[in-house]
PDB file of C-alpha atoms in Angstrom:
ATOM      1  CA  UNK A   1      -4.884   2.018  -2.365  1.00  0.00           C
ATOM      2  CA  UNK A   2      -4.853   4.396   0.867  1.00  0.00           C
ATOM      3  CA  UNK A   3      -8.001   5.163   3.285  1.00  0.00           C
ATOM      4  CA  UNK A   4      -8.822   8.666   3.802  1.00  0.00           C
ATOM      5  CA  UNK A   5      -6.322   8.655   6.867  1.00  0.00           C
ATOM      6  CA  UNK A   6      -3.546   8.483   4.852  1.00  0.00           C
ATOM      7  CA  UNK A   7      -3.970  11.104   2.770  1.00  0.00           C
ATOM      8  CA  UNK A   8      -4.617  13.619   4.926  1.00  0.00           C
ATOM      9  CA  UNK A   9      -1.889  12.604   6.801  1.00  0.00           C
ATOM     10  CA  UNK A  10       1.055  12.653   3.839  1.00  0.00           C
ATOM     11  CA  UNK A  11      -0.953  15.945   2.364  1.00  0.00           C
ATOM     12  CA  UNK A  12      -2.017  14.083  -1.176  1.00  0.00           C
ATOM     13  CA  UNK A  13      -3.074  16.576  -3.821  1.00  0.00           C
ATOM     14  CA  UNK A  14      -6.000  15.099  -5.830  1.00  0.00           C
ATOM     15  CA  UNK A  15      -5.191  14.599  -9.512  1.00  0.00           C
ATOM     16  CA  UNK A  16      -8.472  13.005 -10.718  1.00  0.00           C
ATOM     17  CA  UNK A  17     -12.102  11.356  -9.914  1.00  0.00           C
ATOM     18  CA  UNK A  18     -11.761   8.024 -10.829  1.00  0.00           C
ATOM     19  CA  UNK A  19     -15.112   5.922 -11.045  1.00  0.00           C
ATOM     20  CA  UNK A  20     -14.339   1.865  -9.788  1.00  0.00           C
ATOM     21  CA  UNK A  21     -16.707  -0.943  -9.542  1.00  0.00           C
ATOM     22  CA  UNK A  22     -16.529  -3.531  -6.871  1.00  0.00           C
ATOM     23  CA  UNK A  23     -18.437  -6.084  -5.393  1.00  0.00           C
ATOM     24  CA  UNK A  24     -20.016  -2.713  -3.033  1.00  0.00           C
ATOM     25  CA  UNK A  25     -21.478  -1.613  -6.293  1.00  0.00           C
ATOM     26  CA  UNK A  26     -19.613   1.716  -8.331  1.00  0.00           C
ATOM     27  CA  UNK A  27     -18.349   4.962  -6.957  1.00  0.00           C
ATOM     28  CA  UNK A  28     -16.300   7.721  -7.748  1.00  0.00           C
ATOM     29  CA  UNK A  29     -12.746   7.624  -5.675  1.00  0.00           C
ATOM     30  CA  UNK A  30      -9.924  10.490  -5.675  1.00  0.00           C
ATOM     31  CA  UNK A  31      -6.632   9.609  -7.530  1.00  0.00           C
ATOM     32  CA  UNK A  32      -3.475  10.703  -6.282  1.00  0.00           C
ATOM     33  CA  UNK A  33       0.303  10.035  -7.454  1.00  0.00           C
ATOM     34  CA  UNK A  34       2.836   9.332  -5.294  1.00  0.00           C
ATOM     35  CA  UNK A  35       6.254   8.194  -5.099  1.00  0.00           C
ATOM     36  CA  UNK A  36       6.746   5.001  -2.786  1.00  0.00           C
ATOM     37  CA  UNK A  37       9.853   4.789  -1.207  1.00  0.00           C
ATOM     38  CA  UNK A  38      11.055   0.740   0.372  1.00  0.00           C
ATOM     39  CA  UNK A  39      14.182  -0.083   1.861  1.00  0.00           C
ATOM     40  CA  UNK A  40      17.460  -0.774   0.302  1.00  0.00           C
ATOM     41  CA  UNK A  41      16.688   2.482  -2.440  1.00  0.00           C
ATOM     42  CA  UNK A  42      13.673   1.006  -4.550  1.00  0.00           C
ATOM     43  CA  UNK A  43      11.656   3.729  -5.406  1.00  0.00           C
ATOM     44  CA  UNK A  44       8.465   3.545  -7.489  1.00  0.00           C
ATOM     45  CA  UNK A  45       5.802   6.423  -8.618  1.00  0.00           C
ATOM     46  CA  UNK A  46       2.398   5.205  -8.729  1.00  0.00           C
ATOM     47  CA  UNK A  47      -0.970   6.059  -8.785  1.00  0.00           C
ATOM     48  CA  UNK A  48      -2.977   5.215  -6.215  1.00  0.00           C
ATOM     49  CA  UNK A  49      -6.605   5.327  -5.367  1.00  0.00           C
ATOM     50  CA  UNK A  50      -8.273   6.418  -1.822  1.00  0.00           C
ATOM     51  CA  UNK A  51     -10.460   4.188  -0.322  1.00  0.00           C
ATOM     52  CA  UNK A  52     -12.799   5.157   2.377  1.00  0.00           C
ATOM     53  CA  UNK A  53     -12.097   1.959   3.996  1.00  0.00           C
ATOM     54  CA  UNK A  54      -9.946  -0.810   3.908  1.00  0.00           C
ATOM     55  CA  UNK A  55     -10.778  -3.428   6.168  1.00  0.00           C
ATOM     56  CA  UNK A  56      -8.518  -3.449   8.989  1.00  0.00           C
ATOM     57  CA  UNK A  57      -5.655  -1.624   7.320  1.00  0.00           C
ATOM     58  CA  UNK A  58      -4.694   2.068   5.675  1.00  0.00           C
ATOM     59  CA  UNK A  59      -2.227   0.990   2.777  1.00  0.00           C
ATOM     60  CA  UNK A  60      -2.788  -1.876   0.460  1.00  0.00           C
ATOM     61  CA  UNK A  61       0.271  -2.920  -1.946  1.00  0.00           C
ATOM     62  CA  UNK A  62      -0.761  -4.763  -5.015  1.00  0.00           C
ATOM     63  CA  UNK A  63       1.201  -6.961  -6.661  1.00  0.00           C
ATOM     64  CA  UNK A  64       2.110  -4.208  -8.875  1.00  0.00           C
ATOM     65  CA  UNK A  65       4.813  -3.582  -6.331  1.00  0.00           C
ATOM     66  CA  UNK A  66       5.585  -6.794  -4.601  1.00  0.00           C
ATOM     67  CA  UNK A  67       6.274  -8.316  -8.078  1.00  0.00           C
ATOM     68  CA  UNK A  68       9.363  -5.790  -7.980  1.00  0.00           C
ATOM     69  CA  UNK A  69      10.966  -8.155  -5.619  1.00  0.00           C
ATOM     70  CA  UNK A  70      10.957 -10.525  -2.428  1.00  0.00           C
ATOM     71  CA  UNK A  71       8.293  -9.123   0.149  1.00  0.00           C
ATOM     72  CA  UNK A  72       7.666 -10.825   4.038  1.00  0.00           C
ATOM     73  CA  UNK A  73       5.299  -9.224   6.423  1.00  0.00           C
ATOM     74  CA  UNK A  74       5.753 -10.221   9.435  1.00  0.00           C
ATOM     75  CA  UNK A  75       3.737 -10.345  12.830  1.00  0.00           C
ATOM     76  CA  UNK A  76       5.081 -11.284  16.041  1.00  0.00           C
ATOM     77  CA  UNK A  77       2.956 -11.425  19.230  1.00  0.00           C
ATOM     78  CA  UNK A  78       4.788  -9.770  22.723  1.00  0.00           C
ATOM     79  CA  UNK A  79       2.851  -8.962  26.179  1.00  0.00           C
ATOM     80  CA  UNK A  80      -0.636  -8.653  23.833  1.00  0.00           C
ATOM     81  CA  UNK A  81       0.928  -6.087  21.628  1.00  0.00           C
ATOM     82  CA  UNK A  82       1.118  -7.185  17.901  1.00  0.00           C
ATOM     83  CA  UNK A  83       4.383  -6.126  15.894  1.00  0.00           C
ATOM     84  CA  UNK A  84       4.425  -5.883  12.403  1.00  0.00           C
ATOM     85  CA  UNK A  85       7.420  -6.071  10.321  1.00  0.00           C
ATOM     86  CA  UNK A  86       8.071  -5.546   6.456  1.00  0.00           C
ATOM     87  CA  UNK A  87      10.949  -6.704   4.784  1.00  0.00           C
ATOM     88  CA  UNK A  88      11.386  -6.037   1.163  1.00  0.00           C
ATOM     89  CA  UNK A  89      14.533  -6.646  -1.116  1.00  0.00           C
ATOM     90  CA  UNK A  90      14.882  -5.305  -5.157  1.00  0.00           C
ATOM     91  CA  UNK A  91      15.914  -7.442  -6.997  1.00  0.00           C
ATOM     92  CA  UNK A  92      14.589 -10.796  -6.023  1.00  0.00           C
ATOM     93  CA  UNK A  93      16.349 -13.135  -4.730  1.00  0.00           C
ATOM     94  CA  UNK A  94      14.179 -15.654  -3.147  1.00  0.00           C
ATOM     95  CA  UNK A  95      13.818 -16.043  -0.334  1.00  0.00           C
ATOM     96  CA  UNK A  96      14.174 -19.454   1.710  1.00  0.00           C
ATOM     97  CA  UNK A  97      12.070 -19.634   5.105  1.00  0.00           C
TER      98      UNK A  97
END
């Protein structure tokens, strides 16, 4: 999924209405494809759905993707300013912490 934000920032062109129920009841959302593109040359195509809000975030990856491999979000706290990092590897290889 991807707010609004993001696809007006990376210019999405709308291929479908796609109605989806949640907990918030059913509405009709805009589909868009898109090729995602992760470090170390995995690429994926996927469709994704906008959401006009996702709770304290713009991009959610399903499992759809992080079942492609080993996946670690980090977040490290310096002088009140939060860093996030992503690490992702295709294949997986486990990953020992």
């Amino acid at each position: 999924m991807v707010s609004k934000k993001v696809a007006g920032i990376l210019s999405l062109k709308k291929t479908d209405e796609i109605s989806v129920r949640s907990f918030a009841g059913e509405k009709c959302v805009n589909e868009y494809y898109l090729r995602l593109l992760l470090a170390g040359g995995f690429a994926k195509d996927l469709q994704v759905l906008e959401m006009s809000e996702i709770i304290g975030a713009d991009i959610l990856i399903g499992m759809d993707v992080i079942g492609y491999g080993d996946f670690v979000f980090t977040l490290k706290k310096e002088s009140n300013i939060s860093k996030a990092k992503i690490y992702f590897r295709s294949p997986a290889k486990g990953i020992k912490v």
